[in-house]
Amino acid sequence: ALESAGGILIGFHWSNYPAVMPQNHLFPFHVFFVWGEGISRFIAPGGHTTDFILPSGLWLNDRCDSAAVEVFPGSIDFVLALFDSSAAYNLHQTEETLSMFYLRMLELLDKRPSWGMIVKSKNWRAEEMGTLFRGSLIVEKMQRLAAAGRLQVLPPDASPLAAAARADLSVCYGLNSAGIVCAVYGHRVVYWDCSGWYRHPFYQDPEQRFLFRSLEDLERAIVKAAVGDEMVGDFSCWRRAYNHFDDHDASCRVGRFMNDIIACLDDNEEFQTALRRAAEKYIRENNVGAPFVGTGNAVGNELQARSMRS
């Protein structure tokens, strides 16, 4: 229908992909923009009909309201930011493991009176935590720590960067996108791999110290970070894989692409010609090559070969 009307369909992935995505996950986009190679490597093996898979960089800007986080008492010398994710019976993340995560982190805070915590949930406000598995115990612990001035809860619509910017270390339930975003912006982040993505490329990096298979390993890493181990949570070697251009200009970059498409269509060019011209310009101006341009059709494959020759 879009092609008949002379238009194209542009897509953006909206979350971190921890595994190869099946073909039915992708709509038939003409252009699909991804953060970087860390995402594109999970798209191509699953198969798709997208004409062009191109890197845009990470599209969340770095503006956040850090004032939303109150100043902790002077007795607090180490602050954790806690990020959860979706959990349900039909997902690879369950409410049981989510509750295990919360209880383990709250117990860790209980044992260390000089620690503080900022909780930024994806879906739940503080008053809704009781609906979780073992939720009454989670709420009781959170209310007690909050009354002591050691725990703050941000609303789900707050930027994760607001929490990470006021914390010494961010701790994530699963390989969630909130953690990836904060890591890209230079904050130290650790993840509990609650789903067992043991074939993920992160595990192929013998030097990585941010992804952990068990809550026990995660807790040990957090304690090491608290006593000064700055390698824990260091994501610097992976930043370009998840923010290809290592800048904050993704929205401007994509905006220029869309303007180029519109200009071509205004010149009464066929949509396929407009798509090709805009893609060629984007690839040339942004120095894009493999593995991004190789796509689901002959146009993309031709442009990939051309970019590699040049």
CSV table of C-alpha atoms in Angstrom, one decimal:
chain,number,residue,atom,x,y,z
A,1,ALA,CA,0.0,0.0,0.0
A,2,LEU,CA,2.8,2.4,0.8
A,3,GLU,CA,4.6,1.6,-2.4
A,4,SER,CA,1.4,2.2,-4.4
A,5,ALA,CA,1.1,5.6,-2.7
A,6,GLY,CA,4.7,6.4,-3.5
A,7,GLY,CA,6.1,6.1,0.0
A,8,ILE,CA,8.5,3.8,2.0
A,9,LEU,CA,8.4,2.2,5.4
A,10,ILE,CA,11.2,3.1,7.8
A,11,GLY,CA,11.7,1.2,11.0
A,12,PHE,CA,13.8,1.4,14.2
A,13,HIS,CA,14.5,-1.4,16.6
A,14,TRP,CA,13.2,-0.4,20.0
A,15,SER,CA,15.1,-2.6,22.5
A,16,ASN,CA,18.3,-4.6,22.9
A,17,TYR,CA,18.2,-7.9,21.1
A,18,PRO,CA,19.9,-10.7,23.1
A,19,ALA,CA,19.5,-13.4,20.5
A,20,VAL,CA,18.8,-14.0,16.8
A,21,MET,CA,15.4,-12.6,15.9
A,22,PRO,CA,13.0,-14.8,13.9
A,23,GLN,CA,11.9,-13.5,10.5
A,24,ASN,CA,8.4,-12.8,11.6
A,25,HIS,CA,9.7,-10.3,14.1
A,26,LEU,CA,10.7,-7.9,11.4
A,27,PHE,CA,8.1,-6.0,9.4
A,28,PRO,CA,8.8,-5.6,5.7
A,29,PHE,CA,10.7,-2.4,6.1
A,30,HIS,CA,12.4,-0.7,3.2
A,31,VAL,CA,14.9,0.7,5.7
A,32,PHE,CA,15.6,-0.6,9.2
A,33,PHE,CA,17.9,1.6,11.4
A,34,VAL,CA,19.8,-0.1,14.2
A,35,TRP,CA,22.1,1.2,16.9
A,36,GLY,CA,25.1,-0.7,15.6
A,37,GLU,CA,26.6,-4.0,14.8
A,38,GLY,CA,25.7,-5.4,18.2
A,39,ILE,CA,22.1,-5.4,17.0
A,40,SER,CA,22.5,-6.1,13.3
A,41,ARG,CA,24.3,-9.4,14.0
A,42,PHE,CA,21.1,-10.7,15.5
A,43,ILE,CA,18.9,-9.7,12.5
A,44,ALA,CA,20.6,-11.1,9.4
A,45,PRO,CA,20.8,-14.7,10.5
A,46,GLY,CA,17.1,-14.9,11.2
A,47,GLY,CA,16.2,-13.8,7.6
A,48,HIS,CA,14.3,-10.7,6.5
A,49,THR,CA,12.9,-8.8,3.6
A,50,THR,CA,14.3,-5.4,4.5
A,51,ASP,CA,16.0,-3.6,1.7
A,52,PHE,CA,18.6,-1.7,3.8
A,53,ILE,CA,19.8,-2.3,7.4
A,54,LEU,CA,21.7,0.8,8.3
A,55,PRO,CA,23.4,2.0,11.5
A,56,SER,CA,21.9,5.2,13.0
A,57,GLY,CA,23.7,5.1,16.4
A,58,LEU,CA,21.8,5.1,19.6
A,59,TRP,CA,18.8,7.4,19.3
A,60,LEU,CA,18.1,8.2,22.9
A,61,ASN,CA,19.6,11.6,23.7
A,62,ASP,CA,21.6,12.4,26.8
A,63,ARG,CA,19.3,15.0,28.2
A,64,CYS,CA,17.8,13.8,31.5
A,65,ASP,CA,16.4,15.3,34.6
A,66,SER,CA,19.0,14.2,37.2
A,67,ALA,CA,17.3,16.6,39.6
A,68,ALA,CA,14.6,13.9,39.9
A,69,VAL,CA,17.0,12.0,42.1
A,70,GLU,CA,17.3,13.5,45.6
A,71,VAL,CA,20.6,13.9,47.4
A,72,PHE,CA,21.4,10.9,49.6
A,73,PRO,CA,22.5,11.5,53.2
A,74,GLY,CA,26.2,12.1,53.8
A,75,SER,CA,26.5,8.6,55.4
A,76,ILE,CA,25.9,7.0,52.0
A,77,ASP,CA,29.2,6.4,50.1
A,78,PHE,CA,28.1,4.0,47.4
A,79,VAL,CA,24.9,4.2,45.3
A,80,LEU,CA,23.4,1.5,43.0
A,81,ALA,CA,20.9,2.2,40.2
A,82,LEU,CA,18.6,-0.7,39.7
A,83,PHE,CA,16.9,-1.4,36.3
A,84,ASP,CA,14.4,-4.2,35.7
A,85,SER,CA,12.6,-5.4,32.6
A,86,SER,CA,9.5,-7.1,31.3
A,87,ALA,CA,8.6,-10.4,32.9
A,88,ALA,CA,5.7,-12.7,32.2
A,89,TYR,CA,4.8,-16.4,32.0
A,90,ASN,CA,5.3,-16.4,28.2
A,91,LEU,CA,8.6,-14.6,28.1
A,92,HIS,CA,12.2,-15.7,28.7
A,93,GLN,CA,12.1,-13.6,31.8
A,94,THR,CA,9.7,-14.6,34.6
A,95,GLU,CA,8.2,-12.9,37.6
A,96,GLU,CA,9.9,-15.4,39.7
A,97,THR,CA,13.4,-14.5,38.5
A,98,LEU,CA,12.4,-10.8,38.7
A,99,SER,CA,11.5,-11.2,42.3
A,100,MET,CA,14.7,-13.1,43.0
A,101,PHE,CA,16.6,-10.2,41.5
A,102,TYR,CA,14.8,-7.5,43.6
A,103,LEU,CA,15.1,-9.5,46.9
A,104,ARG,CA,18.8,-10.3,46.4
A,105,MET,CA,19.6,-6.6,45.7
A,106,LEU,CA,17.5,-5.4,48.6
A,107,GLU,CA,19.2,-7.9,50.9
A,108,LEU,CA,22.6,-6.7,49.7
A,109,LEU,CA,21.6,-3.2,50.5
A,110,ASP,CA,20.3,-4.3,53.9
A,111,LYS,CA,23.7,-5.7,54.8
A,112,ARG,CA,25.6,-2.5,53.9
A,113,PRO,CA,24.3,0.5,55.8
A,114,SER,CA,26.5,2.9,53.8
A,115,TRP,CA,24.9,2.0,50.5
A,116,GLY,CA,22.0,3.7,48.8
A,117,MET,CA,19.8,2.6,45.8
A,118,ILE,CA,17.8,4.2,43.0
A,119,VAL,CA,15.2,1.9,41.5
A,120,LYS,CA,13.9,2.7,38.0
A,121,SER,CA,11.5,0.1,36.9
A,122,LYS,CA,10.4,-0.4,33.3
A,123,ASN,CA,6.7,-1.1,34.2
A,124,TRP,CA,6.0,-0.8,37.9
A,125,ARG,CA,5.5,2.2,40.2
A,126,ALA,CA,6.5,1.8,43.8
A,127,GLU,CA,2.8,1.2,44.9
A,128,GLU,CA,2.4,-1.5,42.2
A,129,MET,CA,5.4,-3.6,43.3
A,130,GLY,CA,3.1,-5.6,45.6
A,131,THR,CA,1.6,-7.3,42.5
A,132,LEU,CA,4.8,-9.1,41.7
A,133,PHE,CA,5.7,-12.6,42.9
A,134,ARG,CA,6.6,-12.2,46.6
A,135,GLY,CA,5.7,-8.6,46.1
A,136,SER,CA,4.6,-7.9,49.7
A,137,LEU,CA,8.1,-8.8,50.9
A,138,ILE,CA,9.7,-6.6,48.2
A,139,VAL,CA,7.5,-3.7,49.1
A,140,GLU,CA,8.2,-4.1,52.9
A,141,LYS,CA,11.9,-4.0,52.3
A,142,MET,CA,11.7,-1.0,49.9
A,143,GLN,CA,9.5,1.0,52.3
A,144,ARG,CA,11.8,0.4,55.2
A,145,LEU,CA,14.9,1.4,53.2
A,146,ALA,CA,13.2,4.4,51.8
A,147,ALA,CA,12.1,5.6,55.3
A,148,ALA,CA,15.8,5.4,56.2
A,149,GLY,CA,16.7,7.6,53.3
A,150,ARG,CA,18.7,4.9,51.6
A,151,LEU,CA,16.3,4.1,48.7
A,152,GLN,CA,14.5,6.1,46.0
A,153,VAL,CA,12.1,5.0,43.4
A,154,LEU,CA,11.8,6.8,40.1
A,155,PRO,CA,8.6,6.5,37.9
A,156,PRO,CA,8.8,4.2,34.9
A,157,ASP,CA,8.8,7.1,32.5
A,158,ALA,CA,11.9,8.6,34.0
A,159,SER,CA,15.1,8.4,31.9
A,160,PRO,CA,17.4,5.6,33.1
A,161,LEU,CA,20.2,8.1,32.6
A,162,ALA,CA,18.8,10.2,35.4
A,163,ALA,CA,19.4,7.2,37.8
A,164,ALA,CA,22.8,6.2,36.3
A,165,ALA,CA,24.2,9.7,36.5
A,166,ARG,CA,23.6,9.8,40.2
A,167,ALA,CA,24.8,6.2,40.9
A,168,ASP,CA,28.3,4.6,41.2
A,169,LEU,CA,27.1,1.4,39.4
A,170,SER,CA,24.0,0.4,37.6
A,171,VAL,CA,22.6,-3.1,38.0
A,172,CYS,CA,20.3,-4.8,35.5
A,173,TYR,CA,17.9,-7.6,35.4
A,174,GLY,CA,18.6,-9.3,32.1
A,175,LEU,CA,20.4,-7.8,29.1
A,176,ASN,CA,18.0,-4.9,29.1
A,177,SER,CA,18.1,-1.8,26.9
A,178,ALA,CA,18.2,0.6,29.9
A,179,GLY,CA,21.5,-0.8,30.9
A,180,ILE,CA,22.9,-0.7,27.3
A,181,VAL,CA,21.8,2.9,27.0
A,182,CYS,CA,23.5,3.9,30.2
A,183,ALA,CA,26.7,1.9,29.4
A,184,VAL,CA,26.9,3.7,26.0
A,185,TYR,CA,26.8,7.0,27.8
A,186,GLY,CA,29.8,6.0,29.8
A,187,HIS,CA,28.2,4.8,33.1
A,188,ARG,CA,29.4,1.5,34.6
A,189,VAL,CA,26.8,-1.2,34.3
A,190,VAL,CA,26.5,-4.9,35.3
A,191,TYR,CA,23.9,-7.4,34.2
A,192,TRP,CA,22.4,-10.6,35.6
A,193,ASP,CA,21.9,-13.0,32.6
A,194,CYS,CA,18.7,-14.4,34.1
A,195,SER,CA,17.8,-16.1,30.8
A,196,GLY,CA,21.0,-17.9,30.1
A,197,TRP,CA,22.1,-16.3,26.8
A,198,TYR,CA,25.4,-18.1,27.0
A,199,ARG,CA,26.1,-17.9,23.3
A,200,HIS,CA,25.9,-14.1,23.3
A,201,PRO,CA,29.1,-12.4,21.9
A,202,PHE,CA,29.7,-10.8,25.3
A,203,TYR,CA,30.7,-14.2,26.6
A,204,GLN,CA,33.3,-14.5,23.9
A,205,ASP,CA,35.2,-11.6,25.4
A,206,PRO,CA,37.4,-13.0,28.1
A,207,GLU,CA,38.1,-9.5,29.4
A,208,GLN,CA,34.4,-8.5,30.0
A,209,ARG,CA,33.4,-7.9,33.6
A,210,PHE,CA,29.8,-6.7,33.2
A,211,LEU,CA,27.7,-9.8,32.3
A,212,PHE,CA,27.2,-12.5,35.0
A,213,ARG,CA,25.5,-15.9,34.9
A,214,SER,CA,24.4,-16.1,38.5
A,215,LEU,CA,23.2,-13.8,41.2
A,216,GLU,CA,26.1,-14.9,43.3
A,217,ASP,CA,28.6,-13.8,40.7
A,218,LEU,CA,26.7,-10.5,40.2
A,219,GLU,CA,26.8,-9.8,44.0
A,220,ARG,CA,30.5,-10.5,44.2
A,221,ALA,CA,31.1,-8.1,41.3
A,222,ILE,CA,29.1,-5.3,42.9
A,223,VAL,CA,31.1,-5.7,46.1
A,224,LYS,CA,34.3,-5.4,44.2
A,225,ALA,CA,33.1,-2.3,42.5
A,226,ALA,CA,32.2,-0.8,45.9
A,227,VAL,CA,35.7,-1.2,47.2
A,228,GLY,CA,37.3,0.4,44.1
A,229,ASP,CA,37.5,-2.1,41.3
A,230,GLU,CA,36.9,0.2,38.3
A,231,MET,CA,37.0,-2.6,35.8
A,232,VAL,CA,33.7,-4.0,37.0
A,233,GLY,CA,31.0,-2.6,34.7
A,234,ASP,CA,33.4,-1.2,32.2
A,235,PHE,CA,31.6,-1.3,28.8
A,236,SER,CA,34.0,0.9,26.8
A,237,CYS,CA,35.2,-1.9,24.5
A,238,TRP,CA,31.6,-2.5,23.3
A,239,ARG,CA,30.4,1.1,23.0
A,240,ARG,CA,30.8,1.3,19.3
A,241,ALA,CA,29.0,-2.0,18.7
A,242,TYR,CA,25.9,-0.4,20.3
A,243,ASN,CA,26.4,3.2,19.2
A,244,HIS,CA,28.0,2.9,15.8
A,245,PHE,CA,29.1,6.5,15.4
A,246,ASP,CA,30.0,7.0,19.1
A,247,ASP,CA,28.1,10.3,19.1
A,248,HIS,CA,24.6,11.6,20.0
A,249,ASP,CA,23.5,12.6,16.5
A,250,ALA,CA,21.3,9.6,15.5
A,251,SER,CA,18.1,11.7,15.2
A,252,CYS,CA,19.8,14.3,13.0
A,253,ARG,CA,21.4,11.6,10.9
A,254,VAL,CA,18.1,9.8,10.3
A,255,GLY,CA,16.3,13.2,9.8
A,256,ARG,CA,18.7,14.0,6.9
A,257,PHE,CA,17.9,10.7,5.4
A,258,MET,CA,14.2,11.3,5.6
A,259,ASN,CA,14.6,14.7,4.1
A,260,ASP,CA,16.6,13.2,1.2
A,261,ILE,CA,13.8,10.7,0.5
A,262,ILE,CA,11.2,13.5,0.5
A,263,ALA,CA,13.2,15.6,-1.8
A,264,CYS,CA,13.6,12.8,-4.3
A,265,LEU,CA,9.8,12.0,-4.1
A,266,ASP,CA,9.1,15.7,-4.6
A,267,ASP,CA,11.1,15.5,-7.8
A,268,ASN,CA,8.5,12.9,-9.0
A,269,GLU,CA,11.0,10.0,-8.8
A,270,GLU,CA,9.7,6.5,-8.3
A,271,PHE,CA,9.9,5.3,-4.7
A,272,GLN,CA,12.6,2.7,-5.5
A,273,THR,CA,14.8,5.3,-7.2
A,274,ALA,CA,14.3,7.7,-4.3
A,275,LEU,CA,15.2,4.9,-1.8
A,276,ARG,CA,18.3,4.0,-3.7
A,277,ARG,CA,19.5,7.6,-4.0
A,278,ALA,CA,18.9,8.4,-0.4
A,279,ALA,CA,20.6,5.2,0.7
A,280,GLU,CA,23.6,5.8,-1.5
A,281,LYS,CA,24.0,9.2,0.0
A,282,TYR,CA,23.6,8.0,3.5
A,283,ILE,CA,26.1,5.2,2.9
A,284,ARG,CA,28.6,7.5,1.3
A,285,GLU,CA,28.4,10.4,3.7
A,286,ASN,CA,28.5,8.2,6.8
A,287,ASN,CA,31.1,5.8,5.5
A,288,VAL,CA,28.9,2.8,6.0
A,289,GLY,CA,30.1,-0.6,4.8
A,290,ALA,CA,29.8,-4.2,5.8
A,291,PRO,CA,28.1,-5.7,7.7
A,292,PHE,CA,25.2,-3.2,7.4
A,293,VAL,CA,24.5,-2.7,3.8
A,294,GLY,CA,24.2,-6.4,2.8
A,295,THR,CA,20.4,-6.9,3.0
A,296,GLY,CA,17.5,-8.8,1.7
A,297,ASN,CA,17.5,-7.9,-2.0
A,298,ALA,CA,19.7,-7.2,-5.0
A,299,VAL,CA,19.7,-3.4,-4.5
A,300,GLY,CA,21.3,-3.7,-1.1
A,301,ASN,CA,23.8,-6.4,-2.1
A,302,GLU,CA,24.9,-4.3,-5.1
A,303,LEU,CA,25.5,-1.3,-2.8
A,304,GLN,CA,27.4,-3.4,-0.4
A,305,ALA,CA,29.7,-4.6,-3.1
A,306,ARG,CA,30.2,-1.0,-4.4
A,307,SER,CA,31.0,0.3,-0.9
A,308,MET,CA,33.5,-2.4,-0.3
A,309,ARG,CA,35.2,-1.7,-3.6
A,310,SER,CA,35.5,2.0,-2.8
